[in-house]
Amino acid sequence: MNQQEKQAGTKLWSLFHKACADHQLLADGDHVLIGLSGGKDSLLLTELLGRQARIYKPAIRVTAVHVRISQRKYLTDTSYLQQFCEQAGVPLLIRDTCIVGEEKKSPCFLCSWYRRKALLQVAQEEGCNKIAFGHHQDDVLHTFLMNIIYEGRATSIPPILQLDKMPIALIRPLWYIREADISSYAALRGYQTQKVPCEWEDVTNRRRMCNLLQELETIHPDVRSSLLHAIQRNE
């Protein structure tokens, strides 16, 4: 790893630890299931949690799972994911599922819903008490803007959410990390992208919120900090 990679990695590691400390995301005895989609965000999450699992405190275990949905055309190289997880010291599971009916709902909702169901099932099978997602700062801010504009709710993706019906918490250790920093690090590290990307990823409301956030940053360069402060005040 060259000096540029080390500097970028140190910054991400520091923000990862800040999120874990500020929001108490990890504790001794945790078995964390990583939702590994194959994108740069979940690859970074796997790398960071794999590194954390090799540290004595807190003493945690990690397992990654890649969920494939038969009706979706996007494609990830599972052999690369296996190699990546081996290097990170993280066991990898592959789970296949399919969408049954419900064609009238949006494709993004259905994909997320069935992927989440599969993750919860694997977590229970493997005895995991936490599921980690690769949502980063941009995801948090885009969701906040969408909820305000479309639903009139000043809420976003929480860094940690304890489920009511099962002893599992959902955690987002990348909560403080900007997508641009992940993209830069992924390029430096040579992360492989999905072989076939999602066909809907550029036409969703989330893409519109991405453009809106960029416009807001031209008006107020520190708007990200302001929005994050507003989100944390509403937690």
PDB file of C-alpha atoms in Angstrom:
ATOM      1  CA  MET A   1       0.000   0.000   0.000  1.00  0.00           C
ATOM      2  CA  ASN A   2       1.505   3.348  -1.071  1.00  0.00           C
ATOM      3  CA  GLN A   3       1.491   6.585   0.933  1.00  0.00           C
ATOM      4  CA  GLN A   4      -1.597   7.973  -0.813  1.00  0.00           C
ATOM      5  CA  GLU A   5      -3.564   4.799  -0.046  1.00  0.00           C
ATOM      6  CA  LYS A   6      -2.393   4.888   3.585  1.00  0.00           C
ATOM      7  CA  GLN A   7      -3.509   8.485   4.047  1.00  0.00           C
ATOM      8  CA  ALA A   8      -6.906   7.841   2.469  1.00  0.00           C
ATOM      9  CA  GLY A   9      -7.331   4.640   4.468  1.00  0.00           C
ATOM     10  CA  THR A  10      -6.396   6.349   7.739  1.00  0.00           C
ATOM     11  CA  LYS A  11      -9.065   9.002   7.170  1.00  0.00           C
ATOM     12  CA  LEU A  12     -11.757   6.388   6.486  1.00  0.00           C
ATOM     13  CA  TRP A  13     -10.648   4.265   9.459  1.00  0.00           C
ATOM     14  CA  SER A  14     -10.874   7.325  11.735  1.00  0.00           C
ATOM     15  CA  LEU A  15     -14.402   8.207  10.562  1.00  0.00           C
ATOM     16  CA  PHE A  16     -15.454   4.555  10.870  1.00  0.00           C
ATOM     17  CA  HIS A  17     -14.268   4.528  14.483  1.00  0.00           C
ATOM     18  CA  LYS A  18     -15.924   7.861  15.210  1.00  0.00           C
ATOM     19  CA  ALA A  19     -19.290   6.500  14.052  1.00  0.00           C
ATOM     20  CA  CYS A  20     -18.815   3.314  16.085  1.00  0.00           C
ATOM     21  CA  ALA A  21     -17.854   5.283  19.217  1.00  0.00           C
ATOM     22  CA  ASP A  22     -20.410   8.094  18.910  1.00  0.00           C
ATOM     23  CA  HIS A  23     -23.332   5.747  18.333  1.00  0.00           C
ATOM     24  CA  GLN A  24     -22.106   2.618  20.186  1.00  0.00           C
ATOM     25  CA  LEU A  25     -22.368   0.450  17.089  1.00  0.00           C
ATOM     26  CA  LEU A  26     -20.083  -2.381  18.257  1.00  0.00           C
ATOM     27  CA  ALA A  27     -19.686  -4.235  21.544  1.00  0.00           C
ATOM     28  CA  ASP A  28     -17.869  -7.293  22.876  1.00  0.00           C
ATOM     29  CA  GLY A  29     -19.499 -10.502  21.716  1.00  0.00           C
ATOM     30  CA  ASP A  30     -21.186  -9.041  18.629  1.00  0.00           C
ATOM     31  CA  HIS A  31     -21.558 -11.225  15.564  1.00  0.00           C
ATOM     32  CA  VAL A  32     -22.029  -8.786  12.698  1.00  0.00           C
ATOM     33  CA  LEU A  33     -23.510  -9.791   9.355  1.00  0.00           C
ATOM     34  CA  ILE A  34     -22.305  -7.560   6.504  1.00  0.00           C
ATOM     35  CA  GLY A  35     -24.680  -6.906   3.627  1.00  0.00           C
ATOM     36  CA  LEU A  36     -22.163  -7.216   0.785  1.00  0.00           C
ATOM     37  CA  SER A  37     -23.824  -6.010  -2.431  1.00  0.00           C
ATOM     38  CA  GLY A  38     -20.544  -5.868  -4.332  1.00  0.00           C
ATOM     39  CA  GLY A  39     -20.465  -2.081  -4.714  1.00  0.00           C
ATOM     40  CA  LYS A  40     -17.629   0.107  -3.441  1.00  0.00           C
ATOM     41  CA  ASP A  41     -19.486   1.029  -0.231  1.00  0.00           C
ATOM     42  CA  SER A  42     -20.057  -2.534   0.947  1.00  0.00           C
ATOM     43  CA  LEU A  43     -16.525  -3.524  -0.097  1.00  0.00           C
ATOM     44  CA  LEU A  44     -15.109  -0.766   2.103  1.00  0.00           C
ATOM     45  CA  LEU A  45     -17.432  -1.805   4.929  1.00  0.00           C
ATOM     46  CA  THR A  46     -16.151  -5.376   4.647  1.00  0.00           C
ATOM     47  CA  GLU A  47     -12.540  -4.222   4.679  1.00  0.00           C
ATOM     48  CA  LEU A  48     -13.039  -2.028   7.756  1.00  0.00           C
ATOM     49  CA  LEU A  49     -15.084  -4.528   9.764  1.00  0.00           C
ATOM     50  CA  GLY A  50     -12.668  -7.301   8.820  1.00  0.00           C
ATOM     51  CA  ARG A  51      -9.843  -5.179  10.199  1.00  0.00           C
ATOM     52  CA  GLN A  52     -11.849  -4.389  13.345  1.00  0.00           C
ATOM     53  CA  ALA A  53     -12.511  -8.086  13.934  1.00  0.00           C
ATOM     54  CA  ARG A  54      -8.752  -8.679  14.161  1.00  0.00           C
ATOM     55  CA  ILE A  55      -8.459  -6.152  17.012  1.00  0.00           C
ATOM     56  CA  TYR A  56      -8.932  -7.294  20.600  1.00  0.00           C
ATOM     57  CA  LYS A  57     -11.384  -4.558  21.646  1.00  0.00           C
ATOM     58  CA  PRO A  58     -14.237  -4.814  21.083  1.00  0.00           C
ATOM     59  CA  ALA A  59     -14.078  -8.557  20.457  1.00  0.00           C
ATOM     60  CA  ILE A  60     -16.425  -9.143  17.503  1.00  0.00           C
ATOM     61  CA  ARG A  61     -17.036 -11.701  14.757  1.00  0.00           C
ATOM     62  CA  VAL A  62     -18.020 -10.770  11.222  1.00  0.00           C
ATOM     63  CA  THR A  63     -19.642 -12.681   8.363  1.00  0.00           C
ATOM     64  CA  ALA A  64     -20.555 -11.295   4.933  1.00  0.00           C
ATOM     65  CA  VAL A  65     -23.498 -12.335   2.779  1.00  0.00           C
ATOM     66  CA  HIS A  66     -24.122 -11.505  -0.874  1.00  0.00           C
ATOM     67  CA  VAL A  67     -27.782 -11.744  -1.885  1.00  0.00           C
ATOM     68  CA  ARG A  68     -28.651 -12.406  -5.529  1.00  0.00           C
ATOM     69  CA  ILE A  69     -32.186 -11.698  -6.791  1.00  0.00           C
ATOM     70  CA  SER A  70     -33.060 -13.734  -9.878  1.00  0.00           C
ATOM     71  CA  GLN A  71     -35.248 -11.064 -11.530  1.00  0.00           C
ATOM     72  CA  ARG A  72     -32.588  -8.347 -11.423  1.00  0.00           C
ATOM     73  CA  LYS A  73     -30.145  -7.957 -14.302  1.00  0.00           C
ATOM     74  CA  TYR A  74     -27.273  -6.458 -12.335  1.00  0.00           C
ATOM     75  CA  LEU A  75     -24.382  -8.864 -11.918  1.00  0.00           C
ATOM     76  CA  THR A  76     -21.441  -9.055  -9.529  1.00  0.00           C
ATOM     77  CA  ASP A  77     -18.383 -11.262  -9.887  1.00  0.00           C
ATOM     78  CA  THR A  78     -18.818 -13.597  -6.920  1.00  0.00           C
ATOM     79  CA  SER A  79     -15.344 -15.064  -7.406  1.00  0.00           C
ATOM     80  CA  TYR A  80     -13.921 -11.574  -6.857  1.00  0.00           C
ATOM     81  CA  LEU A  81     -16.093 -11.120  -3.754  1.00  0.00           C
ATOM     82  CA  GLN A  82     -14.800 -14.443  -2.420  1.00  0.00           C
ATOM     83  CA  GLN A  83     -11.204 -13.383  -3.011  1.00  0.00           C
ATOM     84  CA  PHE A  84     -11.815  -9.957  -1.473  1.00  0.00           C
ATOM     85  CA  CYS A  85     -13.396 -11.464   1.649  1.00  0.00           C
ATOM     86  CA  GLU A  86     -10.577 -13.964   2.044  1.00  0.00           C
ATOM     87  CA  GLN A  87      -8.055 -11.113   2.003  1.00  0.00           C
ATOM     88  CA  ALA A  88     -10.172  -9.234   4.567  1.00  0.00           C
ATOM     89  CA  GLY A  89     -10.460 -12.350   6.759  1.00  0.00           C
ATOM     90  CA  VAL A  90     -14.247 -12.379   6.468  1.00  0.00           C
ATOM     91  CA  PRO A  91     -16.279 -15.547   5.726  1.00  0.00           C
ATOM     92  CA  LEU A  92     -18.636 -15.080   2.746  1.00  0.00           C
ATOM     93  CA  LEU A  93     -22.069 -16.609   2.183  1.00  0.00           C
ATOM     94  CA  ILE A  94     -24.052 -16.445  -1.082  1.00  0.00           C
ATOM     95  CA  ARG A  95     -27.835 -16.386  -0.832  1.00  0.00           C
ATOM     96  CA  ASP A  96     -30.207 -16.591  -3.835  1.00  0.00           C
ATOM     97  CA  THR A  97     -33.763 -15.292  -3.635  1.00  0.00           C
ATOM     98  CA  CYS A  98     -36.542 -14.123  -5.923  1.00  0.00           C
ATOM     99  CA  ILE A  99     -39.386 -11.604  -5.947  1.00  0.00           C
ATOM    100  CA  VAL A 100     -42.828 -13.176  -5.733  1.00  0.00           C
ATOM    101  CA  GLY A 101     -45.692 -11.105  -7.195  1.00  0.00           C
ATOM    102  CA  GLU A 102     -46.051  -7.459  -6.117  1.00  0.00           C
ATOM    103  CA  GLU A 103     -45.214  -6.229  -9.626  1.00  0.00           C
ATOM    104  CA  LYS A 104     -47.114  -2.956  -9.065  1.00  0.00           C
ATOM    105  CA  LYS A 105     -44.585  -1.722  -6.491  1.00  0.00           C
ATOM    106  CA  SER A 106     -41.444   0.150  -7.540  1.00  0.00           C
ATOM    107  CA  PRO A 107     -38.453  -2.001  -8.565  1.00  0.00           C
ATOM    108  CA  CYS A 108     -36.200  -0.263  -6.020  1.00  0.00           C
ATOM    109  CA  PHE A 109     -38.645  -0.937  -3.167  1.00  0.00           C
ATOM    110  CA  LEU A 110     -39.006  -4.608  -4.133  1.00  0.00           C
ATOM    111  CA  CYS A 111     -35.268  -5.145  -4.477  1.00  0.00           C
ATOM    112  CA  SER A 112     -34.606  -3.545  -1.086  1.00  0.00           C
ATOM    113  CA  TRP A 113     -37.475  -5.408   0.599  1.00  0.00           C
ATOM    114  CA  TYR A 114     -36.508  -8.886  -0.595  1.00  0.00           C
ATOM    115  CA  ARG A 115     -32.818  -8.276  -0.005  1.00  0.00           C
ATOM    116  CA  ARG A 116     -33.613  -7.177   3.566  1.00  0.00           C
ATOM    117  CA  LYS A 117     -35.756 -10.272   4.150  1.00  0.00           C
ATOM    118  CA  ALA A 118     -32.905 -12.511   2.990  1.00  0.00           C
ATOM    119  CA  LEU A 119     -30.400 -10.702   5.234  1.00  0.00           C
ATOM    120  CA  LEU A 120     -32.627 -11.096   8.279  1.00  0.00           C
ATOM    121  CA  GLN A 121     -33.073 -14.792   7.578  1.00  0.00           C
ATOM    122  CA  VAL A 122     -29.320 -15.367   7.222  1.00  0.00           C
ATOM    123  CA  ALA A 123     -28.650 -13.331  10.379  1.00  0.00           C
ATOM    124  CA  GLN A 124     -30.976 -15.578  12.372  1.00  0.00           C
ATOM    125  CA  GLU A 125     -29.486 -18.743  10.848  1.00  0.00           C
ATOM    126  CA  GLU A 126     -25.922 -17.626  11.648  1.00  0.00           C
ATOM    127  CA  GLY A 127     -26.689 -16.270  15.129  1.00  0.00           C
ATOM    128  CA  CYS A 128     -25.831 -12.666  14.217  1.00  0.00           C
ATOM    129  CA  ASN A 129     -27.101  -9.933  16.514  1.00  0.00           C
ATOM    130  CA  LYS A 130     -26.242  -7.066  14.168  1.00  0.00           C
ATOM    131  CA  ILE A 131     -26.480  -6.411  10.429  1.00  0.00           C
ATOM    132  CA  ALA A 132     -24.127  -3.805   8.938  1.00  0.00           C
ATOM    133  CA  PHE A 133     -25.058  -1.798   5.856  1.00  0.00           C
ATOM    134  CA  GLY A 134     -22.795   0.344   3.675  1.00  0.00           C
ATOM    135  CA  HIS A 135     -24.896   3.514   3.812  1.00  0.00           C
ATOM    136  CA  HIS A 136     -22.588   6.542   3.809  1.00  0.00           C
ATOM    137  CA  GLN A 137     -23.028  10.258   4.568  1.00  0.00           C
ATOM    138  CA  ASP A 138     -24.458  11.026   1.123  1.00  0.00           C
ATOM    139  CA  ASP A 139     -27.121   8.310   1.562  1.00  0.00           C
ATOM    140  CA  VAL A 140     -28.039   9.802   4.939  1.00  0.00           C
ATOM    141  CA  LEU A 141     -28.378  13.327   3.538  1.00  0.00           C
ATOM    142  CA  HIS A 142     -30.240  12.243   0.391  1.00  0.00           C
ATOM    143  CA  THR A 143     -32.748  10.310   2.500  1.00  0.00           C
ATOM    144  CA  PHE A 144     -33.207  13.320   4.786  1.00  0.00           C
ATOM    145  CA  LEU A 145     -33.971  15.572   1.808  1.00  0.00           C
ATOM    146  CA  MET A 146     -36.345  13.014   0.276  1.00  0.00           C
ATOM    147  CA  ASN A 147     -38.262  12.577   3.516  1.00  0.00           C
ATOM    148  CA  ILE A 148     -38.658  16.332   3.948  1.00  0.00           C
ATOM    149  CA  ILE A 149     -39.699  17.009   0.346  1.00  0.00           C
ATOM    150  CA  TYR A 150     -41.914  14.011  -0.367  1.00  0.00           C
ATOM    151  CA  GLU A 151     -43.227  13.032   3.077  1.00  0.00           C
ATOM    152  CA  GLY A 152     -42.875  16.093   5.298  1.00  0.00           C
ATOM    153  CA  ARG A 153     -40.726  14.161   7.819  1.00  0.00           C
ATOM    154  CA  ALA A 154     -37.385  15.486   9.133  1.00  0.00           C
ATOM    155  CA  THR A 155     -35.909  11.995   9.508  1.00  0.00           C
ATOM    156  CA  SER A 156     -33.181   9.967   7.844  1.00  0.00           C
ATOM    157  CA  ILE A 157     -31.258   6.691   8.046  1.00  0.00           C
ATOM    158  CA  PRO A 158     -30.257   6.168  11.709  1.00  0.00           C
ATOM    159  CA  PRO A 159     -26.703   5.003  12.518  1.00  0.00           C
ATOM    160  CA  ILE A 160     -28.227   2.225  14.630  1.00  0.00           C
ATOM    161  CA  LEU A 161     -31.740   0.795  14.793  1.00  0.00           C
ATOM    162  CA  GLN A 162     -32.831  -1.954  17.167  1.00  0.00           C
ATOM    163  CA  LEU A 163     -35.558  -4.067  15.581  1.00  0.00           C
ATOM    164  CA  ASP A 164     -38.733  -4.558  17.612  1.00  0.00           C
ATOM    165  CA  LYS A 165     -39.599  -8.112  16.608  1.00  0.00           C
ATOM    166  CA  MET A 166     -36.193  -9.797  16.796  1.00  0.00           C
ATOM    167  CA  PRO A 167     -32.937  -9.333  18.751  1.00  0.00           C
ATOM    168  CA  ILE A 168     -31.093  -7.775  15.821  1.00  0.00           C
ATOM    169  CA  ALA A 169     -29.806  -4.216  15.389  1.00  0.00           C
ATOM    170  CA  LEU A 170     -29.117  -2.561  12.031  1.00  0.00           C
ATOM    171  CA  ILE A 171     -25.896  -0.514  12.016  1.00  0.00           C
ATOM    172  CA  ARG A 172     -24.268   1.894   9.532  1.00  0.00           C
ATOM    173  CA  PRO A 173     -20.550   2.280  10.394  1.00  0.00           C
ATOM    174  CA  LEU A 174     -19.940   4.474   7.295  1.00  0.00           C
ATOM    175  CA  TRP A 175     -22.445   7.096   8.536  1.00  0.00           C
ATOM    176  CA  TYR A 176     -19.846   9.916   8.631  1.00  0.00           C
ATOM    177  CA  ILE A 177     -17.997   9.020   5.417  1.00  0.00           C
ATOM    178  CA  ARG A 178     -18.564  10.923   2.177  1.00  0.00           C
ATOM    179  CA  GLU A 179     -19.192   8.985  -1.004  1.00  0.00           C
ATOM    180  CA  ALA A 180     -16.459  10.959  -2.803  1.00  0.00           C
ATOM    181  CA  ASP A 181     -13.876   9.717  -0.281  1.00  0.00           C
ATOM    182  CA  ILE A 182     -15.043   6.130  -0.765  1.00  0.00           C
ATOM    183  CA  SER A 183     -14.801   6.503  -4.550  1.00  0.00           C
ATOM    184  CA  SER A 184     -11.256   7.873  -4.297  1.00  0.00           C
ATOM    185  CA  TYR A 185     -10.144   5.081  -1.975  1.00  0.00           C
ATOM    186  CA  ALA A 186     -11.827   2.430  -4.124  1.00  0.00           C
ATOM    187  CA  ALA A 187      -9.893   3.684  -7.159  1.00  0.00           C
ATOM    188  CA  LEU A 188      -6.616   3.655  -5.240  1.00  0.00           C
ATOM    189  CA  ARG A 189      -7.264   0.131  -3.954  1.00  0.00           C
ATOM    190  CA  GLY A 190      -8.486  -1.157  -7.308  1.00  0.00           C
ATOM    191  CA  TYR A 191     -11.931  -2.261  -6.138  1.00  0.00           C
ATOM    192  CA  GLN A 192     -13.753  -4.046  -8.946  1.00  0.00           C
ATOM    193  CA  THR A 193     -17.142  -2.613  -9.845  1.00  0.00           C
ATOM    194  CA  GLN A 194     -20.242  -4.653 -10.632  1.00  0.00           C
ATOM    195  CA  LYS A 195     -20.040  -6.391 -14.009  1.00  0.00           C
ATOM    196  CA  VAL A 196     -23.594  -5.242 -14.883  1.00  0.00           C
ATOM    197  CA  PRO A 197     -24.898  -2.218 -12.907  1.00  0.00           C
ATOM    198  CA  CYS A 198     -28.481  -1.706 -11.773  1.00  0.00           C
ATOM    199  CA  GLU A 199     -30.608  -0.419 -14.663  1.00  0.00           C
ATOM    200  CA  TRP A 200     -32.588   1.948 -12.395  1.00  0.00           C
ATOM    201  CA  GLU A 201     -29.796   3.567 -10.401  1.00  0.00           C
ATOM    202  CA  ASP A 202     -29.691   6.826 -12.425  1.00  0.00           C
ATOM    203  CA  VAL A 203     -33.429   7.525 -12.680  1.00  0.00           C
ATOM    204  CA  THR A 204     -34.599   7.453  -9.068  1.00  0.00           C
ATOM    205  CA  ASN A 205     -35.586  10.205  -6.630  1.00  0.00           C
ATOM    206  CA  ARG A 206     -32.301   9.518  -4.862  1.00  0.00           C
ATOM    207  CA  ARG A 207     -30.424  10.651  -7.964  1.00  0.00           C
ATOM    208  CA  ARG A 208     -32.486  13.847  -7.941  1.00  0.00           C
ATOM    209  CA  MET A 209     -31.552  14.402  -4.298  1.00  0.00           C
ATOM    210  CA  CYS A 210     -27.896  13.933  -5.209  1.00  0.00           C
ATOM    211  CA  ASN A 211     -28.206  16.761  -7.711  1.00  0.00           C
ATOM    212  CA  LEU A 212     -30.091  18.878  -5.169  1.00  0.00           C
ATOM    213  CA  LEU A 213     -27.391  18.403  -2.514  1.00  0.00           C
ATOM    214  CA  GLN A 214     -24.729  19.461  -4.995  1.00  0.00           C
ATOM    215  CA  GLU A 215     -26.740  22.601  -5.760  1.00  0.00           C
ATOM    216  CA  LEU A 216     -27.156  23.342  -2.041  1.00  0.00           C
ATOM    217  CA  GLU A 217     -23.380  23.065  -1.584  1.00  0.00           C
ATOM    218  CA  THR A 218     -22.890  25.854  -4.116  1.00  0.00           C
ATOM    219  CA  ILE A 219     -25.168  28.046  -1.982  1.00  0.00           C
ATOM    220  CA  HIS A 220     -23.642  27.050   1.381  1.00  0.00           C
ATOM    221  CA  PRO A 221     -20.351  25.083   1.292  1.00  0.00           C
ATOM    222  CA  ASP A 222     -20.890  23.734   4.819  1.00  0.00           C
ATOM    223  CA  VAL A 223     -24.467  22.593   4.208  1.00  0.00           C
ATOM    224  CA  ARG A 224     -23.563  18.958   4.906  1.00  0.00           C
ATOM    225  CA  SER A 225     -22.617  19.754   8.502  1.00  0.00           C
ATOM    226  CA  SER A 226     -25.816  21.741   8.951  1.00  0.00           C
ATOM    227  CA  LEU A 227     -27.971  18.898   7.633  1.00  0.00           C
ATOM    228  CA  LEU A 228     -26.182  16.274   9.754  1.00  0.00           C
ATOM    229  CA  HIS A 229     -26.642  18.464  12.839  1.00  0.00           C
ATOM    230  CA  ALA A 230     -30.360  18.720  12.074  1.00  0.00           C
ATOM    231  CA  ILE A 231     -30.608  14.932  11.678  1.00  0.00           C
ATOM    232  CA  GLN A 232     -28.807  14.248  14.954  1.00  0.00           C
ATOM    233  CA  ARG A 233     -30.996  16.707  16.833  1.00  0.00           C
ATOM    234  CA  ASN A 234     -34.041  14.694  15.701  1.00  0.00           C
ATOM    235  CA  GLU A 235     -32.647  11.281  16.709  1.00  0.00           C
TER     236      GLU A 235
END
